[in-house]
mmCIF file of C-alpha atoms in Angstrom:
data_model
loop_
_atom_site.group_PDB
_atom_site.id
_atom_site.type_symbol
_atom_site.label_atom_id
_atom_site.label_comp_id
_atom_site.label_asym_id
_atom_site.label_seq_id
_atom_site.Cartn_x
_atom_site.Cartn_y
_atom_site.Cartn_z
ATOM 1 C CA MET A 16 125.538 110.486 85.037
ATOM 2 C CA ALA A 17 128.651 112.033 83.747
ATOM 3 C CA ARG A 18 126.743 114.298 81.407
ATOM 4 C CA ARG A 19 125.041 115.915 84.577
ATOM 5 C CA ARG A 20 128.155 116.051 87.224
ATOM 6 C CA PRO A 21 131.829 115.010 87.527
ATOM 7 C CA VAL A 22 132.587 111.441 87.690
ATOM 8 C CA VAL A 23 136.182 110.849 88.540
ATOM 9 C CA THR A 24 138.678 107.752 89.354
ATOM 10 C CA SER A 25 138.860 107.016 92.956
ATOM 11 C CA ARG A 26 141.902 105.220 92.499
ATOM 12 C CA ALA A 27 144.138 104.137 90.002
ATOM 13 C CA ILE A 28 142.706 101.382 87.371
ATOM 14 C CA PHE A 29 144.520 98.656 86.106
ATOM 15 C CA ASN A 30 143.885 96.004 83.572
ATOM 16 C CA GLU A 31 144.012 92.215 84.770
ATOM 17 C CA ASN A 32 147.711 92.154 83.468
ATOM 18 C CA GLY A 33 148.670 94.792 86.036
ATOM 19 C CA VAL A 34 149.030 97.378 83.473
ATOM 20 C CA LYS A 35 147.984 100.937 84.760
ATOM 21 C CA LEU A 36 145.191 102.576 82.462
ATOM 22 C CA LEU A 37 144.435 105.745 84.570
ATOM 23 C CA GLU A 38 145.722 107.402 87.774
ATOM 24 C CA GLY A 39 143.144 108.252 90.448
ATOM 25 C CA GLY A 40 141.447 111.733 90.051
ATOM 26 C CA ILE A 41 140.806 111.547 86.583
ATOM 27 C CA VAL A 42 137.562 112.934 85.002
ATOM 28 C CA VAL A 43 135.684 110.263 83.225
ATOM 29 C CA ASP A 44 133.581 111.187 80.318
ATOM 30 C CA SER A 45 131.595 108.989 77.835
ATOM 31 C CA SER A 46 134.222 108.467 75.667
ATOM 32 C CA LEU A 47 136.725 107.309 78.282
ATOM 33 C CA TYR A 48 134.095 105.286 79.777
ATOM 34 C CA GLU A 49 133.824 103.261 76.505
ATOM 35 C CA ARG A 50 137.556 102.957 76.314
ATOM 36 C CA LEU A 51 137.605 101.310 80.021
ATOM 37 C CA VAL A 52 134.928 99.191 79.544
ATOM 38 C CA SER A 53 136.885 97.606 76.545
ATOM 39 C CA HIS A 54 139.562 96.175 79.056
ATOM 40 C CA ARG A 55 139.313 93.448 81.379
ATOM 41 C CA LEU A 56 140.112 95.050 84.759
ATOM 42 C CA SER A 57 141.829 94.141 87.857
ATOM 43 C CA VAL A 58 138.786 95.144 89.999
ATOM 44 C CA PRO A 59 135.009 96.086 88.809
ATOM 45 C CA LEU A 60 134.860 99.635 87.635
ATOM 46 C CA ASP A 61 132.389 100.747 90.283
ATOM 47 C CA GLU A 62 135.119 100.069 92.952
ATOM 48 C CA CYS A 63 137.211 102.745 91.032
ATOM 49 C CA LEU A 64 134.911 105.511 90.474
ATOM 50 C CA SER A 65 133.306 108.197 92.501
ATOM 51 C CA SER A 66 130.843 111.346 92.246
ATOM 52 C CA GLU A 67 130.204 114.036 94.766
ATOM 53 C CA PRO A 68 128.017 114.715 96.589
ATOM 54 C CA SER A 69 127.302 111.048 97.512
ATOM 55 C CA VAL A 70 124.794 109.229 98.827
ATOM 56 C CA THR A 71 125.523 108.805 102.598
ATOM 57 C CA GLY A 72 123.665 107.320 105.433
ATOM 58 C CA LYS A 73 122.472 110.675 106.616
ATOM 59 C CA THR A 74 121.036 111.656 103.219
ATOM 60 C CA LEU A 75 119.330 108.472 103.322
ATOM 61 C CA ARG A 76 117.797 109.389 106.493
ATOM 62 C CA GLY A 77 116.616 112.537 105.456
ATOM 63 C CA ASP A 78 115.106 110.888 102.385
ATOM 64 C CA ILE A 79 113.210 108.572 104.480
ATOM 65 C CA GLU A 80 112.237 111.336 106.859
ATOM 66 C CA ARG A 81 110.615 112.980 104.006
ATOM 67 C CA LEU A 82 108.829 109.709 103.082
ATOM 68 C CA LEU A 83 107.417 109.283 106.438
ATOM 69 C CA ASP A 84 106.246 113.071 106.435
ATOM 70 C CA ARG A 85 104.032 112.616 103.425
ATOM 71 C CA ALA A 86 100.401 111.621 103.972
ATOM 72 C CA GLY A 87 99.175 108.222 103.061
ATOM 73 C CA PHE A 88 100.312 104.398 103.437
ATOM 74 C CA PHE A 89 103.956 104.949 104.312
ATOM 75 C CA ALA A 90 103.282 107.798 106.891
ATOM 76 C CA GLN A 91 101.888 105.000 109.052
ATOM 77 C CA LEU A 92 105.126 103.059 109.082
ATOM 78 C CA GLY A 93 106.936 105.619 111.441
ATOM 79 C CA PRO A 94 104.635 107.784 113.401
ATOM 80 C CA PRO A 95 106.675 110.422 115.552
ATOM 81 C CA GLY A 96 108.261 108.935 118.485
ATOM 82 C CA ARG A 97 110.419 105.827 119.256
ATOM 83 C CA ILE A 98 109.407 103.572 116.413
ATOM 84 C CA ARG A 99 110.248 106.361 113.820
ATOM 85 C CA ASN A 100 113.506 106.951 115.533
ATOM 86 C CA MET A 101 114.340 103.144 115.384
ATOM 87 C CA LEU A 102 113.586 103.051 111.722
ATOM 88 C CA LEU A 103 115.556 106.006 110.973
ATOM 89 C CA GLU A 104 118.708 104.775 112.689
ATOM 90 C CA ALA A 105 118.137 101.293 111.012
ATOM 91 C CA VAL A 106 118.577 103.320 107.526
ATOM 92 C CA GLN A 107 121.093 105.593 108.488
ATOM 93 C CA SER A 108 123.558 102.970 110.304
ATOM 94 C CA MET A 109 123.431 100.226 107.439
ATOM 95 C CA PRO A 110 126.784 99.515 106.077
ATOM 96 C CA LEU A 111 127.357 101.532 102.829
ATOM 97 C CA PRO A 112 130.764 100.524 101.235
ATOM 98 C CA THR A 113 132.184 103.254 98.738
ATOM 99 C CA PRO A 114 131.058 101.342 95.464
ATOM 100 C CA VAL A 115 127.544 100.711 97.079
ATOM 101 C CA ALA A 116 127.034 104.597 97.837
ATOM 102 C CA PHE A 117 128.408 105.316 94.234
ATOM 103 C CA GLN A 118 125.551 102.813 92.408
ATOM 104 C CA LEU A 119 123.076 104.471 94.805
ATOM 105 C CA THR A 120 124.138 107.892 93.753
ATOM 106 C CA LEU A 121 123.981 106.725 90.026
ATOM 107 C CA MET A 122 120.597 105.347 90.567
ATOM 108 C CA GLN A 123 119.227 108.658 92.393
ATOM 109 C CA GLU A 124 120.714 110.822 89.726
ATOM 110 C CA THR A 125 119.764 108.796 86.739
ATOM 111 C CA ARG A 126 116.903 106.694 87.648
ATOM 112 C CA PRO A 127 114.730 108.429 90.582
ATOM 113 C CA GLU A 128 111.608 106.463 89.946
ATOM 114 C CA LEU A 129 113.827 103.322 90.822
ATOM 115 C CA PHE A 130 115.763 105.271 93.804
ATOM 116 C CA ASP A 131 112.474 106.196 95.194
ATOM 117 C CA HIS A 132 110.889 102.582 94.871
ATOM 118 C CA SER A 133 114.011 101.375 96.722
ATOM 119 C CA LEU A 134 113.830 103.817 99.765
ATOM 120 C CA ARG A 135 110.147 102.701 100.063
ATOM 121 C CA ALA A 136 110.982 99.021 100.118
ATOM 122 C CA ALA A 137 113.970 99.766 102.722
ATOM 123 C CA LEU A 138 111.235 101.308 104.814
ATOM 124 C CA LEU A 139 108.610 98.898 104.476
ATOM 125 C CA CYS A 140 111.093 95.804 105.051
ATOM 126 C CA ALA A 141 112.444 97.432 108.152
ATOM 127 C CA HIS A 142 108.763 97.738 109.427
ATOM 128 C CA LEU A 143 108.070 94.221 108.615
ATOM 129 C CA VAL A 144 110.820 92.632 110.447
ATOM 130 C CA ARG A 145 110.444 95.336 113.433
ATOM 131 C CA GLU A 146 106.565 94.218 114.009
ATOM 132 C CA GLY A 147 107.789 90.686 113.843
ATOM 133 C CA GLY A 148 110.097 91.389 117.161
ATOM 134 C CA ALA A 149 113.563 91.523 115.082
ATOM 135 C CA SER A 150 116.742 93.033 116.616
ATOM 136 C CA THR A 151 118.461 96.220 115.591
ATOM 137 C CA HIS A 152 120.783 94.215 113.646
ATOM 138 C CA ASP A 153 117.862 92.119 111.675
ATOM 139 C CA THR A 154 116.046 95.607 111.138
ATOM 140 C CA GLN A 155 119.039 96.824 109.560
ATOM 141 C CA SER A 156 119.756 94.004 107.240
ATOM 142 C CA ALA A 157 116.149 93.998 106.204
ATOM 143 C CA ALA A 158 116.370 97.887 105.513
ATOM 144 C CA ALA A 159 119.450 97.109 103.594
ATOM 145 C CA ALA A 160 117.817 94.239 101.377
ATOM 146 C CA GLY A 161 115.075 96.755 100.726
ATOM 147 C CA LEU A 162 117.306 99.595 99.548
ATOM 148 C CA LEU A 163 119.556 97.537 97.523
ATOM 149 C CA HIS A 164 117.484 94.997 95.854
ATOM 150 C CA ASP A 165 117.083 96.735 92.352
ATOM 151 C CA LEU A 166 121.046 97.664 92.007
ATOM 152 C CA GLY A 167 120.839 95.028 89.256
ATOM 153 C CA MET A 168 118.287 97.143 87.251
ATOM 154 C CA LEU A 169 121.319 99.593 86.802
ATOM 155 C CA HIS A 170 122.555 96.574 84.448
ATOM 156 C CA VAL A 171 119.415 96.879 82.225
ATOM 157 C CA ALA A 172 119.650 98.906 78.789
ATOM 158 C CA PRO A 173 117.598 101.696 79.375
ATOM 159 C CA GLU A 174 115.643 101.088 75.905
ATOM 160 C CA LEU A 175 114.364 97.864 77.419
ATOM 161 C CA LEU A 176 112.477 99.770 80.184
ATOM 162 C CA VAL A 177 110.436 102.218 77.752
ATOM 163 C CA PRO A 178 106.654 101.235 78.866
ATOM 164 C CA GLU A 179 105.586 100.617 75.156
ATOM 165 C CA GLN A 180 108.630 98.557 74.319
ATOM 166 C CA ARG A 181 107.478 95.106 73.499
ATOM 167 C CA LEU A 182 110.210 92.670 74.297
ATOM 168 C CA HIS A 183 110.604 89.310 72.836
ATOM 169 C CA GLY A 184 112.840 86.262 73.790
ATOM 170 C CA ASP A 185 116.125 87.001 74.809
ATOM 171 C CA GLU A 186 115.355 90.763 75.078
ATOM 172 C CA ARG A 187 113.516 89.864 78.295
ATOM 173 C CA ARG A 188 116.655 87.972 79.823
ATOM 174 C CA PRO A 189 117.978 90.879 81.636
ATOM 175 C CA LEU A 190 114.763 91.790 83.133
ATOM 176 C CA TYR A 191 114.462 88.323 84.661
ATOM 177 C CA THR A 192 118.026 88.048 85.692
ATOM 178 C CA HIS A 193 118.560 91.420 87.381
ATOM 179 C CA PRO A 194 117.973 89.807 90.731
ATOM 180 C CA LEU A 195 120.920 87.394 90.206
ATOM 181 C CA THR A 196 122.993 90.463 88.915
ATOM 182 C CA GLY A 197 122.156 92.323 92.307
ATOM 183 C CA SER A 198 122.680 89.404 94.548
ATOM 184 C CA MET A 199 126.092 88.904 92.883
ATOM 185 C CA GLN A 200 127.309 92.414 93.456
ATOM 186 C CA LEU A 201 126.360 92.483 96.992
ATOM 187 C CA GLN A 202 128.225 89.139 97.537
ATOM 188 C CA ARG A 203 131.691 90.973 97.005
ATOM 189 C CA PHE A 204 131.020 93.338 100.168
ATOM 190 C CA HIS A 205 131.462 91.434 103.506
ATOM 191 C CA ALA A 206 129.639 94.330 105.251
ATOM 192 C CA TYR A 207 126.265 92.753 104.298
ATOM 193 C CA PRO A 208 125.283 89.246 106.126
ATOM 194 C CA ARG A 209 124.711 86.674 103.519
ATOM 195 C CA GLU A 210 120.946 86.785 104.079
ATOM 196 C CA VAL A 211 120.802 90.246 102.439
ATOM 197 C CA ALA A 212 122.384 89.123 99.169
ATOM 198 C CA ARG A 213 120.144 85.998 99.070
ATOM 199 C CA ALA A 214 116.858 88.037 99.710
ATOM 200 C CA VAL A 215 117.837 90.318 96.820
ATOM 201 C CA LEU A 216 118.243 87.055 94.692
ATOM 202 C CA GLU A 217 114.920 86.045 95.996
ATOM 203 C CA HIS A 218 112.793 89.299 95.790
ATOM 204 C CA HIS A 219 110.715 88.116 92.982
ATOM 205 C CA GLU A 220 110.204 84.674 93.982
ATOM 206 C CA ARG A 221 106.750 83.634 95.352
ATOM 207 C CA LEU A 222 105.722 80.908 98.047
ATOM 208 C CA ASP A 223 103.771 78.876 95.196
ATOM 209 C CA GLY A 224 106.749 78.718 92.888
ATOM 210 C CA SER A 225 105.363 81.043 90.401
ATOM 211 C CA GLY A 226 108.354 83.670 90.619
ATOM 212 C CA CYS A 227 111.559 84.058 89.242
ATOM 213 C CA PRO A 228 114.269 83.712 88.347
ATOM 214 C CA ARG A 229 114.391 80.123 89.916
ATOM 215 C CA GLY A 230 110.970 79.223 90.562
ATOM 216 C CA LEU A 231 111.464 78.645 94.258
ATOM 217 C CA ALA A 232 108.642 77.602 96.613
ATOM 218 C CA GLY A 233 107.838 77.296 100.101
ATOM 219 C CA ASP A 234 110.799 76.978 102.480
ATOM 220 C CA ALA A 235 113.233 77.197 99.729
ATOM 221 C CA ILE A 236 112.602 80.843 100.165
ATOM 222 C CA SER A 237 114.664 82.614 102.922
ATOM 223 C CA PRO A 238 112.433 84.315 105.811
ATOM 224 C CA LEU A 239 114.056 87.754 104.769
ATOM 225 C CA GLY A 240 113.431 86.759 100.917
ATOM 226 C CA ARG A 241 109.843 86.594 101.877
ATOM 227 C CA VAL A 242 109.649 89.954 103.578
ATOM 228 C CA LEU A 243 111.424 91.448 100.733
ATOM 229 C CA SER A 244 109.165 89.662 98.119
ATOM 230 C CA LEU A 245 106.232 91.086 99.816
ATOM 231 C CA ALA A 246 107.449 94.513 100.323
ATOM 232 C CA GLU A 247 108.688 94.680 96.714
ATOM 233 C CA VAL A 248 105.215 94.162 95.323
ATOM 234 C CA VAL A 249 103.423 96.514 97.621
ATOM 235 C CA THR A 250 105.918 99.491 97.029
ATOM 236 C CA ALA A 251 105.696 98.855 93.280
ATOM 237 C CA MET A 252 101.936 99.642 93.505
ATOM 238 C CA PHE A 253 102.549 103.156 95.219
ATOM 239 C CA ASP A 254 104.777 104.289 92.241
ATOM 240 C CA GLY A 255 102.539 107.154 91.407
ATOM 241 C CA LYS A 256 101.452 105.817 87.943
ATOM 242 C CA ARG A 257 98.598 103.654 89.271
ATOM 243 C CA ARG A 258 94.939 104.794 90.584
ATOM 244 C CA TYR A 259 93.915 103.973 93.827
ATOM 245 C CA PRO A 260 96.955 101.764 94.761
ATOM 246 C CA GLU A 261 95.348 100.695 98.223
ATOM 247 C CA MET A 262 92.499 99.018 96.464
ATOM 248 C CA ARG A 263 94.800 97.435 93.983
ATOM 249 C CA VAL A 264 97.116 96.050 96.872
ATOM 250 C CA SER A 265 94.352 94.648 98.764
ATOM 251 C CA LEU A 266 92.841 93.069 96.162
ATOM 252 C CA LEU A 267 96.401 91.738 94.796
ATOM 253 C CA LEU A 268 96.676 90.234 98.021
ATOM 254 C CA ARG A 269 93.297 88.471 98.539
ATOM 255 C CA MET A 270 93.313 87.038 95.141
ATOM 256 C CA SER A 271 97.017 85.577 95.832
ATOM 257 C CA PRO A 272 96.883 84.371 99.224
ATOM 258 C CA LEU A 273 99.364 81.703 98.272
ATOM 259 C CA ARG A 274 101.902 83.732 96.982
ATOM 260 C CA PHE A 275 103.056 85.779 99.851
ATOM 261 C CA ASP A 276 103.917 84.733 103.665
ATOM 262 C CA PRO A 277 100.599 84.523 105.391
ATOM 263 C CA ALA A 278 102.488 85.666 108.598
ATOM 264 C CA LEU A 279 103.469 89.062 107.120
ATOM 265 C CA VAL A 280 100.313 90.056 104.929
ATOM 266 C CA PRO A 281 97.802 90.952 107.956
ATOM 267 C CA SER A 282 100.693 93.658 108.512
ATOM 268 C CA ILE A 283 99.846 95.060 105.318
ATOM 269 C CA HIS A 284 96.139 94.789 105.653
ATOM 270 C CA ARG A 285 96.309 96.650 108.894
ATOM 271 C CA LEU A 286 98.119 99.418 107.412
ATOM 272 C CA LEU A 287 95.409 99.693 104.456
ATOM 273 C CA ARG A 288 92.725 99.596 107.059
ATOM 274 C CA GLY A 289 94.309 102.813 108.781
ATOM 275 C CA LEU A 290 94.036 104.668 105.581
ATOM 276 C CA PRO A 291 90.967 106.893 104.410
ATOM 277 C CA PRO A 292 88.948 105.779 101.311
ATOM 278 C CA PRO A 293 90.106 107.842 98.323
ATOM 279 C CA GLU A 294 88.167 110.668 98.040
ATOM 280 C CA GLU A 295 87.590 110.408 94.210
ATOM 281 C CA ALA A 296 86.648 106.848 94.489
ATOM 282 C CA SER A 297 82.993 107.163 93.961
ATOM 283 C CA THR A 298 80.410 104.210 94.514
ATOM 284 C CA VAL A 299 79.869 104.156 90.819
ATOM 285 C CA LEU A 300 83.620 103.389 90.094
ATOM 286 C CA VAL A 301 83.411 100.469 92.716
ATOM 287 C CA GLU A 302 80.263 98.962 91.185
ATOM 288 C CA GLU A 303 81.832 99.232 87.995
ATOM 289 C CA ALA A 304 85.042 97.543 89.112
ATOM 290 C CA VAL A 305 83.118 94.684 90.891
ATOM 291 C CA HIS A 306 81.150 94.380 87.597
ATOM 292 C CA ARG A 307 84.263 93.830 85.488
ATOM 293 C CA LEU A 308 85.499 91.234 88.037
ATOM 294 C CA GLN A 309 82.312 89.233 87.840
ATOM 295 C CA LEU A 310 82.451 89.361 84.085
ATOM 296 C CA LEU A 311 85.906 88.270 84.087
ATOM 297 C CA SER A 312 85.067 85.167 86.543
ATOM 298 C CA ASP A 313 82.190 84.274 83.993
ATOM 299 C CA LEU A 314 84.802 84.279 81.091
ATOM 300 C CA VAL A 315 87.276 81.973 83.169
ATOM 301 C CA SER A 316 84.315 79.506 83.914
ATOM 302 C CA ASP A 317 83.387 79.615 80.326
ATOM 303 C CA TRP A 318 86.761 78.679 79.340
ATOM 304 C CA GLY A 319 87.019 75.846 81.555
ATOM 305 C CA GLU A 320 83.901 74.373 80.246
ATOM 306 C CA ARG A 321 84.899 74.391 76.564
ATOM 307 C CA ALA A 322 88.452 73.364 77.445
ATOM 308 C CA VAL A 323 86.837 70.119 78.777
ATOM 309 C CA SER A 324 85.180 69.711 75.620
ATOM 310 C CA LEU A 325 87.955 70.278 73.132
ATOM 311 C CA PRO A 326 88.299 67.320 70.601
ATOM 312 C CA ALA A 327 91.109 65.039 71.484
ATOM 313 C CA GLY A 328 92.438 64.909 67.916
ATOM 314 C CA ALA A 329 94.385 68.017 68.065
ATOM 315 C CA ASP A 330 98.163 67.823 67.168
ATOM 316 C CA GLU A 331 100.758 67.517 70.039
ATOM 317 C CA ALA A 332 101.977 71.352 69.957
ATOM 318 C CA ARG A 333 98.474 72.613 69.888
ATOM 319 C CA GLY A 334 97.335 70.202 72.613
ATOM 320 C CA GLU A 335 100.585 71.365 74.994
ATOM 321 C CA VAL A 336 99.422 74.932 74.341
ATOM 322 C CA LEU A 337 95.971 74.511 75.224
ATOM 323 C CA ARG A 338 97.022 72.313 78.505
ATOM 324 C CA SER A 339 99.224 75.531 79.245
ATOM 325 C CA ILE A 340 96.467 77.869 79.049
ATOM 326 C CA SER A 341 94.011 75.649 81.028
ATOM 327 C CA GLU A 342 96.408 75.620 83.773
ATOM 328 C CA GLN A 343 96.903 79.214 83.699
ATOM 329 C CA VAL A 344 93.066 79.955 83.746
ATOM 330 C CA GLU A 345 92.433 77.379 86.778
ATOM 331 C CA THR A 346 94.937 79.511 88.523
ATOM 332 C CA LEU A 347 93.191 82.721 87.942
ATOM 333 C CA GLN A 348 89.833 81.158 88.831
ATOM 334 C CA ARG A 349 91.202 80.110 92.023
ATOM 335 C CA MET A 350 92.542 83.691 92.452
ATOM 336 C CA LEU A 351 89.206 85.033 91.855
ATOM 337 C CA HIS A 352 87.541 82.619 94.049
ATOM 338 C CA ASN A 353 89.905 83.453 97.087
ATOM 339 C CA ALA A 354 88.964 87.068 96.654
ATOM 340 C CA GLY A 355 85.072 86.628 96.803
ATOM 341 C CA VAL A 356 84.729 87.064 93.251
ATOM 342 C CA THR A 357 81.891 84.742 92.273
ATOM 343 C CA ARG A 358 78.226 84.708 91.120
ATOM 344 C CA GLU A 359 77.060 82.251 93.845
#
């Protein structure tokens, strides 16, 4: 960010031994930054830096208003009137400690697509809990969880996020652990209730235990964690890179009924039903999609029949791999049947 706008020290910076390294008000460039991070500091560096103009509650409200003014899925969350004002107020009034505002500014400046995703997640989280009768305070907490859930992604090296990049082994670790990184950051700030940091930790968990980073299942996932888990998946479909996101969300939720809170999913389906069908989605395209799903169902069924008849003399390692594949195929087969994809 320092290559695009001034970044300055907001306070004096000391190492862990109390030696002052920099005064406040010093412009930090890339070379000075590298020297700073080579030291063990008395407080995290993000608590010592600022950049103006910074993200504020007022600018976040403006960003959410622009999101609501666009046609489509998210416009339905806050139609003009009392509900819209309630959601906007929840976003504007959420706690925003200076270090958190700095990280959001960094995200907006260097990762705008991630910032937009976080705005959508904040809005959808607030909508979901408000529909469930949550208080103003709880709606505010839900908005904060949605907005801040991907702060940990700022600690993932950019080269690991290139779509064409194939990751192996430990290279995937930062991606899997970013919920833990983000949660640990928020735990530093008492302005946020504990359930916000916990929800950030759980935003990739799934009710059936298939999520990460801890593979939690059922009641082990907090109520706000369930809200954020669903909101994160839905908003990711509307990143502008996927065709027919409404159809994708509908199919995903019907194929994965055990992964998300059944008390929350109907709200998403109601929003989807309120949308007009995609203009360019012709009958031919829909029929082709159905044909491909049926073909996939046939292939999965064929695997199950062949796996049963595999010879039992295979070595242990190969047998373990085959058992693992069979379990995943069975899960996929259940998902297809739950979505109504069957020849019967």
